[in-house]
PDB file of N, CA and C in Angstrom:
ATOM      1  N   UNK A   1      -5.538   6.354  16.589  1.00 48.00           N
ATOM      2  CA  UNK A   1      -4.845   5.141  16.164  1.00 48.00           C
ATOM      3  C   UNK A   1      -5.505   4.553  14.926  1.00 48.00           C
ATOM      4  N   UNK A   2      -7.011   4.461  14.844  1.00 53.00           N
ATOM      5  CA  UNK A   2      -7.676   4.427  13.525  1.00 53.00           C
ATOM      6  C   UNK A   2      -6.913   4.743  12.619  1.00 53.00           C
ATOM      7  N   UNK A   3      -7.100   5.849  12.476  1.00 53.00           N
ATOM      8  CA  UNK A   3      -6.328   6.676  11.224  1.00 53.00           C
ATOM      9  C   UNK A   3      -5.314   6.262  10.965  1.00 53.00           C
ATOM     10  N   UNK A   4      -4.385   6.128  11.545  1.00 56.00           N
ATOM     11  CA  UNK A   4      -3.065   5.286  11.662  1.00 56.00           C
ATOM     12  C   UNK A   4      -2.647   4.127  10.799  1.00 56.00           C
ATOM     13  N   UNK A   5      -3.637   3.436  11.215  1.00 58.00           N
ATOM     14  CA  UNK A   5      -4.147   2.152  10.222  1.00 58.00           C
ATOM     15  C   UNK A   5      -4.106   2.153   9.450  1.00 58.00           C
ATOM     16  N   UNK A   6      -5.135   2.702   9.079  1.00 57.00           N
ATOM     17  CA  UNK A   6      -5.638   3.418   7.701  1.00 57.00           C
ATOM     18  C   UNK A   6      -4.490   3.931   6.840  1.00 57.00           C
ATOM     19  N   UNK A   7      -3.819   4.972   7.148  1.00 76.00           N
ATOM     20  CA  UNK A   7      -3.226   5.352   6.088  1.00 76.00           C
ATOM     21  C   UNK A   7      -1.693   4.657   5.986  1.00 76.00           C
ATOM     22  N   UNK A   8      -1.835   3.629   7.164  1.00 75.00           N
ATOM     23  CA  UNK A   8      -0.261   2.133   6.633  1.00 75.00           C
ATOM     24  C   UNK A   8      -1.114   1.604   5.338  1.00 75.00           C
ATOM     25  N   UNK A   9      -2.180   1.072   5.877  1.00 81.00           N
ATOM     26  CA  UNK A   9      -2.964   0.265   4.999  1.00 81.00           C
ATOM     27  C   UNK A   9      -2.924   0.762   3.586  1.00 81.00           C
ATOM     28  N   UNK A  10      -3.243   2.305   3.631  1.00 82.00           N
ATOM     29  CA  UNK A  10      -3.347   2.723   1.719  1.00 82.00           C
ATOM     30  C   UNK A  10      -1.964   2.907   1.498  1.00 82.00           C
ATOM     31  N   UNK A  11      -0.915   3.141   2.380  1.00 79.00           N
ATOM     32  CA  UNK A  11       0.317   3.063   1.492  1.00 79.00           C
ATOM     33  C   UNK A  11       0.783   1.718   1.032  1.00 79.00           C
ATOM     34  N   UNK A  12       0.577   0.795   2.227  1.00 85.00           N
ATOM     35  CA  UNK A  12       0.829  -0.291   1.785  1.00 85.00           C
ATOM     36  C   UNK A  12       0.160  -1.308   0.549  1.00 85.00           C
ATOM     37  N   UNK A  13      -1.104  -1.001   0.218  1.00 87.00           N
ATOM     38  CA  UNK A  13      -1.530  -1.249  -1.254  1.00 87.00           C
ATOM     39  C   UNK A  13      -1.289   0.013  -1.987  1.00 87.00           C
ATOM     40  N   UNK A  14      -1.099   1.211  -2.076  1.00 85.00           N
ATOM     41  CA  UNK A  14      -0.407   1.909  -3.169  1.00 85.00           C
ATOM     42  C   UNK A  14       1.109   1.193  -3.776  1.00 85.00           C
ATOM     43  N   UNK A  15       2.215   1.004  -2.658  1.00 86.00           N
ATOM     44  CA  UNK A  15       3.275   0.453  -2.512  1.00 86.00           C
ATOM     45  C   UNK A  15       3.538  -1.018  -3.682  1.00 86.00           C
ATOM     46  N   UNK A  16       1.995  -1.341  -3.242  1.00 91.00           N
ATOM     47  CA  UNK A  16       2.040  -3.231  -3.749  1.00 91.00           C
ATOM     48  C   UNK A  16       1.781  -2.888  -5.315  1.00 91.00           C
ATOM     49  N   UNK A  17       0.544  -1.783  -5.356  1.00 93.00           N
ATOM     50  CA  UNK A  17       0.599  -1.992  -6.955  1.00 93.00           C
ATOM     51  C   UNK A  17       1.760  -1.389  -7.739  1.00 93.00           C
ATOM     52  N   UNK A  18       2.775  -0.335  -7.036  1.00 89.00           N
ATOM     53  CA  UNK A  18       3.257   0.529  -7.984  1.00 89.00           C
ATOM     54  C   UNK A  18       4.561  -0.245  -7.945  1.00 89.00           C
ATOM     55  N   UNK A  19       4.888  -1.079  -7.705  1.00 91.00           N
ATOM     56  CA  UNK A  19       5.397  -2.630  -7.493  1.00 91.00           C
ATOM     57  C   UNK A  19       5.351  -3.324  -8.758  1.00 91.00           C
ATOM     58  N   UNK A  20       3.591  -3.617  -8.492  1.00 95.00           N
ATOM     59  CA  UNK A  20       3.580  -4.509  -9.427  1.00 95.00           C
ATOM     60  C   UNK A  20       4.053  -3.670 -11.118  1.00 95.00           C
ATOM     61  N   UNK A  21       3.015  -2.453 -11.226  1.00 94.00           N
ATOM     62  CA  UNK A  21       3.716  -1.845 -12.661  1.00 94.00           C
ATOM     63  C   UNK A  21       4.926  -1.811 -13.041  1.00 94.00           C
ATOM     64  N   UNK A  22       5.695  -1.221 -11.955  1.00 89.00           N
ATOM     65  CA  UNK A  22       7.030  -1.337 -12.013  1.00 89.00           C
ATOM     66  C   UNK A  22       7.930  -2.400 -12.821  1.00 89.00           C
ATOM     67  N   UNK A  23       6.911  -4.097 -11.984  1.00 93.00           N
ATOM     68  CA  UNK A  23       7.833  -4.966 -12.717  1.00 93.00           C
ATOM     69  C   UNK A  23       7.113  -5.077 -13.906  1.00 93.00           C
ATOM     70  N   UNK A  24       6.073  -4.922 -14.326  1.00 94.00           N
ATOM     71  CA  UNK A  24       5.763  -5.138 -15.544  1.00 94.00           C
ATOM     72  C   UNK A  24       5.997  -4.323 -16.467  1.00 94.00           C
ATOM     73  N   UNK A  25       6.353  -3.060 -16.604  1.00 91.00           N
ATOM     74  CA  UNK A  25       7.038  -2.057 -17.167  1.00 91.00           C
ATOM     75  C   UNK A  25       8.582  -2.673 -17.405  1.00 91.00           C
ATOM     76  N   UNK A  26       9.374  -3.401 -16.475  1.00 87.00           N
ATOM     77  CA  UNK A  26      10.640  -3.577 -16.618  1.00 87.00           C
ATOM     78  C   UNK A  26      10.378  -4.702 -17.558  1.00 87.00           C
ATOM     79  N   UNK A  27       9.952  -5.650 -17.362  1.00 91.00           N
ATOM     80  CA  UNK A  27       9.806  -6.941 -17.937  1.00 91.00           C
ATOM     81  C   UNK A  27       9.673  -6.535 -19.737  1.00 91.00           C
ATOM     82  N   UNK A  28       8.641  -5.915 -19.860  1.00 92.00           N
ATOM     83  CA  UNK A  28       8.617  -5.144 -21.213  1.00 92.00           C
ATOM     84  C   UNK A  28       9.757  -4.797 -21.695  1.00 92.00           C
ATOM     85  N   UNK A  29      10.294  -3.532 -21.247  1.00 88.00           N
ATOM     86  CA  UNK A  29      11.412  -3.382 -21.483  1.00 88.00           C
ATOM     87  C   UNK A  29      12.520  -4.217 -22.032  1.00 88.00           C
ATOM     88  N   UNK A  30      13.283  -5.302 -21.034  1.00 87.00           N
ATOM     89  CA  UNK A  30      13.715  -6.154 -20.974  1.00 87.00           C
ATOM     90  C   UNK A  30      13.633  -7.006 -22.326  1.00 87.00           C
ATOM     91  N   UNK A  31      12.491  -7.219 -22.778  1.00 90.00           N
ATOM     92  CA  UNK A  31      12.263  -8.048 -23.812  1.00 90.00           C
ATOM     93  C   UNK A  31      12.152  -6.975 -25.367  1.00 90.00           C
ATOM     94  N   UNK A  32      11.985  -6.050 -25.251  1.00 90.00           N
ATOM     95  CA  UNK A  32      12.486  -4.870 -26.107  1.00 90.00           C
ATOM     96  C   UNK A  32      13.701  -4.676 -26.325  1.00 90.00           C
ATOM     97  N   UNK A  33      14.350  -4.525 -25.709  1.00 86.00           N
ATOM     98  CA  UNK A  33      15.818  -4.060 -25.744  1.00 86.00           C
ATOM     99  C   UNK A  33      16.772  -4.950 -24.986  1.00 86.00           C
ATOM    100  N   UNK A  34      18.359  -5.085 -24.831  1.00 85.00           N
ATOM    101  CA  UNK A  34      19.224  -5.673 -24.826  1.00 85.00           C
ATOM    102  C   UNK A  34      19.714  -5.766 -23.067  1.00 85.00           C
ATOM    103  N   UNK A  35      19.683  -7.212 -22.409  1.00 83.00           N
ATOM    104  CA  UNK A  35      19.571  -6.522 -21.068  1.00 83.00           C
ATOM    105  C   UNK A  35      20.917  -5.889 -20.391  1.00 83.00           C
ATOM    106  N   UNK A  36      21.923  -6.562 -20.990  1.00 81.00           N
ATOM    107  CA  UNK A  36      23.600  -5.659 -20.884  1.00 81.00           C
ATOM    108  C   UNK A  36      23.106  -3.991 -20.750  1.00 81.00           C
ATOM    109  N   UNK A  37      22.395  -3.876 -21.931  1.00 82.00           N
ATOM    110  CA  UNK A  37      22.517  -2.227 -22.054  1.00 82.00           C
ATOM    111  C   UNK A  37      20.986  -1.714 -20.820  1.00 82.00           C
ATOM    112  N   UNK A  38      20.123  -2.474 -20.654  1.00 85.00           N
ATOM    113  CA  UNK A  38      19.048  -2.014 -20.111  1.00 85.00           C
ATOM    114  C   UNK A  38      19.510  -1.878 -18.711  1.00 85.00           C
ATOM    115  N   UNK A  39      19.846  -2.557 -17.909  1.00 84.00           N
ATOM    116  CA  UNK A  39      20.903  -2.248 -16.735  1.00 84.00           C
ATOM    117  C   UNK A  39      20.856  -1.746 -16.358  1.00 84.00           C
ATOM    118  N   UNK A  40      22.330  -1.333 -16.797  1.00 84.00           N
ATOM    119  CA  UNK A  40      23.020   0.172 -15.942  1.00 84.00           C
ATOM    120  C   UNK A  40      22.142   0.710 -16.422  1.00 84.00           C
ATOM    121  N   UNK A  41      21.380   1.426 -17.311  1.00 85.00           N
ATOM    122  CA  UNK A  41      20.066   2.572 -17.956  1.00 85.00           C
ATOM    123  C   UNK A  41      19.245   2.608 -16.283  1.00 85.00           C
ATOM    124  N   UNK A  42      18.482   1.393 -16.231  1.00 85.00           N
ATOM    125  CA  UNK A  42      17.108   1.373 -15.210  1.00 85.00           C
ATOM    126  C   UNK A  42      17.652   1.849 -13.239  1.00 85.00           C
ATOM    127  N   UNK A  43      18.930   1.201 -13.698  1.00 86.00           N
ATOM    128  CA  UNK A  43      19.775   1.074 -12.329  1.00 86.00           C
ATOM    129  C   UNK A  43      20.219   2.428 -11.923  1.00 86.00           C
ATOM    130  N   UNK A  44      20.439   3.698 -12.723  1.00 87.00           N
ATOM    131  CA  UNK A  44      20.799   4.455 -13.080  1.00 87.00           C
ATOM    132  C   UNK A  44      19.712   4.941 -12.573  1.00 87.00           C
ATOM    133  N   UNK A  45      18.753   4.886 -13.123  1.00 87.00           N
ATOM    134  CA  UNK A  45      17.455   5.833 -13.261  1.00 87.00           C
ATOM    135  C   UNK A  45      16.974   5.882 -12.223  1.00 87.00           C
ATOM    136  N   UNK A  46      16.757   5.093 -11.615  1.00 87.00           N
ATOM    137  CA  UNK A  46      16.088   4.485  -9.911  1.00 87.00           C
ATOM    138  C   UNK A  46      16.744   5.123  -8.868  1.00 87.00           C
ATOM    139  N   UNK A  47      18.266   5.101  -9.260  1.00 88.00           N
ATOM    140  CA  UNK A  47      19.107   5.971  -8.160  1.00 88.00           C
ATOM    141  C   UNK A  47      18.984   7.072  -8.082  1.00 88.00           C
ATOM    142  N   UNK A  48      18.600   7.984  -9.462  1.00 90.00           N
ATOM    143  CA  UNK A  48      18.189   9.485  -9.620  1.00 90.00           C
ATOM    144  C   UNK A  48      17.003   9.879  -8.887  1.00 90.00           C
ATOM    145  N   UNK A  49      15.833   8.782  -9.317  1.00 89.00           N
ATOM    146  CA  UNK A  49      14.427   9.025  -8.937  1.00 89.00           C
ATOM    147  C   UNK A  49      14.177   9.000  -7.495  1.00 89.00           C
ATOM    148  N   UNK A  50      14.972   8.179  -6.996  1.00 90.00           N
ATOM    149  CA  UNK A  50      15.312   7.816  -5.191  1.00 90.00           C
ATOM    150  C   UNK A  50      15.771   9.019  -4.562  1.00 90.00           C
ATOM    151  N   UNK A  51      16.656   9.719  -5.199  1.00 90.00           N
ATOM    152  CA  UNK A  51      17.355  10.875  -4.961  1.00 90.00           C
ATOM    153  C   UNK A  51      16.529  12.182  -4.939  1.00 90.00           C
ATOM    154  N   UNK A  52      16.133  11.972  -5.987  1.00 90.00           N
ATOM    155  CA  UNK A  52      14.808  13.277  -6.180  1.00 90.00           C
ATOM    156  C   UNK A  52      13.276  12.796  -4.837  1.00 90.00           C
ATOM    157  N   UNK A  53      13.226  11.809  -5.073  1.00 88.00           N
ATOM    158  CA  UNK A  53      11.743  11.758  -4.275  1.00 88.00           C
ATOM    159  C   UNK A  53      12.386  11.369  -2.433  1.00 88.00           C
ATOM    160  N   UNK A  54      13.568  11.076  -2.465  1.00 89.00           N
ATOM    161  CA  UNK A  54      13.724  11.398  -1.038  1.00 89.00           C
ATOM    162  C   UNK A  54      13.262  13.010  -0.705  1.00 89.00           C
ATOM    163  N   UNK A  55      14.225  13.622  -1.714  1.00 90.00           N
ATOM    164  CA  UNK A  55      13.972  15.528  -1.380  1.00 90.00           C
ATOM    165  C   UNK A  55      12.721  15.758  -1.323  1.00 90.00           C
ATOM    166  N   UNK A  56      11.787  15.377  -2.222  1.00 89.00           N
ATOM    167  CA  UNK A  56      10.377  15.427  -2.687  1.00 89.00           C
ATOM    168  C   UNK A  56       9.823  15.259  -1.301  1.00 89.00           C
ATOM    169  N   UNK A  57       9.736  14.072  -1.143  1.00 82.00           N
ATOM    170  CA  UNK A  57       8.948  13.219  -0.519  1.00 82.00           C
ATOM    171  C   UNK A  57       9.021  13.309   1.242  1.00 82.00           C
ATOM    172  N   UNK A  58      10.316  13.513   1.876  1.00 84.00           N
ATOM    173  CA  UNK A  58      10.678  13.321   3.174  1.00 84.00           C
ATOM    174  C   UNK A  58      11.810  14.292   3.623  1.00 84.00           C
ATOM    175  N   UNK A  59      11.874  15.491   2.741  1.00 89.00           N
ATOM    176  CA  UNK A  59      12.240  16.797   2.792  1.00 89.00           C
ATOM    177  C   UNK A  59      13.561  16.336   3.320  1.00 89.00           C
ATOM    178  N   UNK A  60      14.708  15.682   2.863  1.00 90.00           N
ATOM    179  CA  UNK A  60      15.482  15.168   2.846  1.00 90.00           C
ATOM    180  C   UNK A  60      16.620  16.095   2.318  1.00 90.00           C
ATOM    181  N   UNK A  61      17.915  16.469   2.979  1.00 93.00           N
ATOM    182  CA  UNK A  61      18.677  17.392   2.129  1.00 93.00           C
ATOM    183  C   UNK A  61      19.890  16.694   1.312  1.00 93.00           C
ATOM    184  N   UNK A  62      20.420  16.967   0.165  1.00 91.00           N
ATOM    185  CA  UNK A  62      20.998  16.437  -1.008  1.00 91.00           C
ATOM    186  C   UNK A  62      22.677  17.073  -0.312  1.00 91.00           C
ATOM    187  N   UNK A  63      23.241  15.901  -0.133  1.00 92.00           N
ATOM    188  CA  UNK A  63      24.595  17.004   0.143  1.00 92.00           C
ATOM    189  C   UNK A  63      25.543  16.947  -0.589  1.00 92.00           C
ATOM    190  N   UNK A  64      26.786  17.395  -1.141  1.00 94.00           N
ATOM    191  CA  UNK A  64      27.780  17.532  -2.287  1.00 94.00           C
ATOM    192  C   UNK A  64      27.808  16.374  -2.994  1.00 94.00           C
ATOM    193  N   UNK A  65      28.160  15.061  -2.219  1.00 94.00           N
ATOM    194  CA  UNK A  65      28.378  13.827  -2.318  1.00 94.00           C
ATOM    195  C   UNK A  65      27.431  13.353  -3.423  1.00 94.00           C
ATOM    196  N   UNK A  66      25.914  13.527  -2.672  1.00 90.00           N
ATOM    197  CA  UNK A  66      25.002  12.827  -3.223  1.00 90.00           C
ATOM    198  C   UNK A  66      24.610  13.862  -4.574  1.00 90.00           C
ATOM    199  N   UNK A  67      25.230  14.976  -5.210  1.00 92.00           N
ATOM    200  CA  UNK A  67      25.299  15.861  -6.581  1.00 92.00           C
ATOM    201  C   UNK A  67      26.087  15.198  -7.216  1.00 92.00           C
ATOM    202  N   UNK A  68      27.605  14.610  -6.479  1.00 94.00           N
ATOM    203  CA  UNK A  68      28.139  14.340  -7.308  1.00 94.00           C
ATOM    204  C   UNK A  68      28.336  13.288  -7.734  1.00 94.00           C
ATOM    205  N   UNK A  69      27.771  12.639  -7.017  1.00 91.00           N
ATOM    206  CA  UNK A  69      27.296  10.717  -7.654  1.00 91.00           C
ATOM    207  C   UNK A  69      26.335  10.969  -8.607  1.00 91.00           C
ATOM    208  N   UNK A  70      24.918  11.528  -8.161  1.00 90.00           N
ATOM    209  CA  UNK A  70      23.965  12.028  -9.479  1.00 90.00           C
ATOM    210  C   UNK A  70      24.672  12.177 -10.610  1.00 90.00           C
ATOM    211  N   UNK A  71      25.565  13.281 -10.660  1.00 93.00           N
ATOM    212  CA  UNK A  71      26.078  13.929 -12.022  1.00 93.00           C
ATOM    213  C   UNK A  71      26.822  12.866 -12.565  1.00 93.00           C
ATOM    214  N   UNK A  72      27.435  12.016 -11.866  1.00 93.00           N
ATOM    215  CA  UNK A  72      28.262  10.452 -12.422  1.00 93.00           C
ATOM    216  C   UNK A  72      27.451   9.658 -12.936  1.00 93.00           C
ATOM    217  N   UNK A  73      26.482   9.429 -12.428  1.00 90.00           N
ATOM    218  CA  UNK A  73      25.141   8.478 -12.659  1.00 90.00           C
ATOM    219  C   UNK A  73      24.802   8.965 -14.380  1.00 90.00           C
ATOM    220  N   UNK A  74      24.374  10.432 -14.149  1.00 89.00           N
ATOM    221  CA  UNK A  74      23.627  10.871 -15.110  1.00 89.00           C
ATOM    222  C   UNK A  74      24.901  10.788 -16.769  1.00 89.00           C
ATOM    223  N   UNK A  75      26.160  11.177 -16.329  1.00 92.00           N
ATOM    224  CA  UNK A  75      27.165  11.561 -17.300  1.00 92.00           C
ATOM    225  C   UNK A  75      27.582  10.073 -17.394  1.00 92.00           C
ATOM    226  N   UNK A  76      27.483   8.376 -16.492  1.00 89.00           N
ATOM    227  CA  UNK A  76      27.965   7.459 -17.449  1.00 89.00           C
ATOM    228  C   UNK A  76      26.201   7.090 -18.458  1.00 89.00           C
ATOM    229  N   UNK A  77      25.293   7.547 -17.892  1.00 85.00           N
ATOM    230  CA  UNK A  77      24.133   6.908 -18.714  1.00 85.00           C
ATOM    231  C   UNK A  77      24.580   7.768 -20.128  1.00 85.00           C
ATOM    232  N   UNK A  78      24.394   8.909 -20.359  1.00 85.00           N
ATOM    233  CA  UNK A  78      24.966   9.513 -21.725  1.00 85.00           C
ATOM    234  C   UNK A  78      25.924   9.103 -21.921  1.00 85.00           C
ATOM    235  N   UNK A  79      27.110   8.747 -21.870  1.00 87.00           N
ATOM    236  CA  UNK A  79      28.320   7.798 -22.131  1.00 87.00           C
ATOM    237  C   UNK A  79      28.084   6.661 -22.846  1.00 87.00           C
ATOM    238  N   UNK A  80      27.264   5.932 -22.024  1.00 83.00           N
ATOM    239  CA  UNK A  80      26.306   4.701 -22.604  1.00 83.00           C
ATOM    240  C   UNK A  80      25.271   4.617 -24.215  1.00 83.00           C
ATOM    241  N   UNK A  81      24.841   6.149 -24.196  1.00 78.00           N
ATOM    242  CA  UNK A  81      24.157   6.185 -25.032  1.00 78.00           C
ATOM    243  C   UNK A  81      24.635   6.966 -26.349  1.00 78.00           C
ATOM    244  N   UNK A  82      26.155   7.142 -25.976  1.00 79.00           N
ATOM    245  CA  UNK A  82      26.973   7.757 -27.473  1.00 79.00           C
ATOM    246  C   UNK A  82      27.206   6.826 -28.629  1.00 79.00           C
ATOM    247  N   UNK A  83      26.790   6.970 -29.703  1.00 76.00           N
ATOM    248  CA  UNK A  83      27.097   6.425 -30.859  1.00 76.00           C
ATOM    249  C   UNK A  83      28.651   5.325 -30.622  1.00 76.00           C
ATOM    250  N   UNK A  84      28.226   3.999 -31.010  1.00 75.00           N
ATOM    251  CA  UNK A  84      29.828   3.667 -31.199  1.00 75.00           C
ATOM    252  C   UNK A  84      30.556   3.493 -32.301  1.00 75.00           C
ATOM    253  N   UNK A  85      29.968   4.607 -32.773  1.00 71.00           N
ATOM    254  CA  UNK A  85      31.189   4.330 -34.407  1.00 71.00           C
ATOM    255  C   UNK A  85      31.734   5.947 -34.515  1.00 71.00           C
ATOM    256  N   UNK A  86      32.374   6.385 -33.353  1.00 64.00           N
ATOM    257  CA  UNK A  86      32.631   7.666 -33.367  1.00 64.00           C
ATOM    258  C   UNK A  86      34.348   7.684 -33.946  1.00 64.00           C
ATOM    259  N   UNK A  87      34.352   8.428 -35.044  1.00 60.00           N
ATOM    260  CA  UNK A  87      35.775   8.364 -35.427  1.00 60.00           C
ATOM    261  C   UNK A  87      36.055   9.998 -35.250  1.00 60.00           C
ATOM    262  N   UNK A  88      37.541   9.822 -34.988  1.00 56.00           N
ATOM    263  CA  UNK A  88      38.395  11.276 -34.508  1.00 56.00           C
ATOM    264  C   UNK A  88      39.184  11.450 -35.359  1.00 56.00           C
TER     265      UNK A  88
END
């Protein structure tokens, strides 16, 4: 049960700091760039990274659904990031 403890305890301060970077990384951001466009970008990104480190992390299986939201995710962020002065 020791052990137990123990390793709530180090996730739970790993958890707190990678937290804290997190928001201070966003906050940066945020004040860099435009928050309309920063958004959907971070919101986007988080859902990918969630997606990947479930599989990663808790051997979690990815099923059609969750490919084909990814590939939506991933294809409106490039959408987002096309030039807007595209003439045809």
């Amino acid at each position: 049960l020791s052990g137990t403890i123990y390793s709530v305890k180090s996730v739970f301060f790993a958890g707190y700091w990678i937290k804290v970077v997190s928001f201070l990384l966003y906050t940066k951001i945020i004040v860099m760039f435009d928050l309309s466009y920063i958004m959907p970008v971070c919101t986007g990104i988080v859902q990918i990274a969630t997606l990947v480190a479930s599989k990663i992390v808790f051997k979690e299986t990815i099923s059609m659904y969750g490919i084909i939201g990814a590939s939506v995710v991933i294809i409106g962020i490039i959408i987002m990031n096309l030039p807007k002065n595209i003439t045809t």
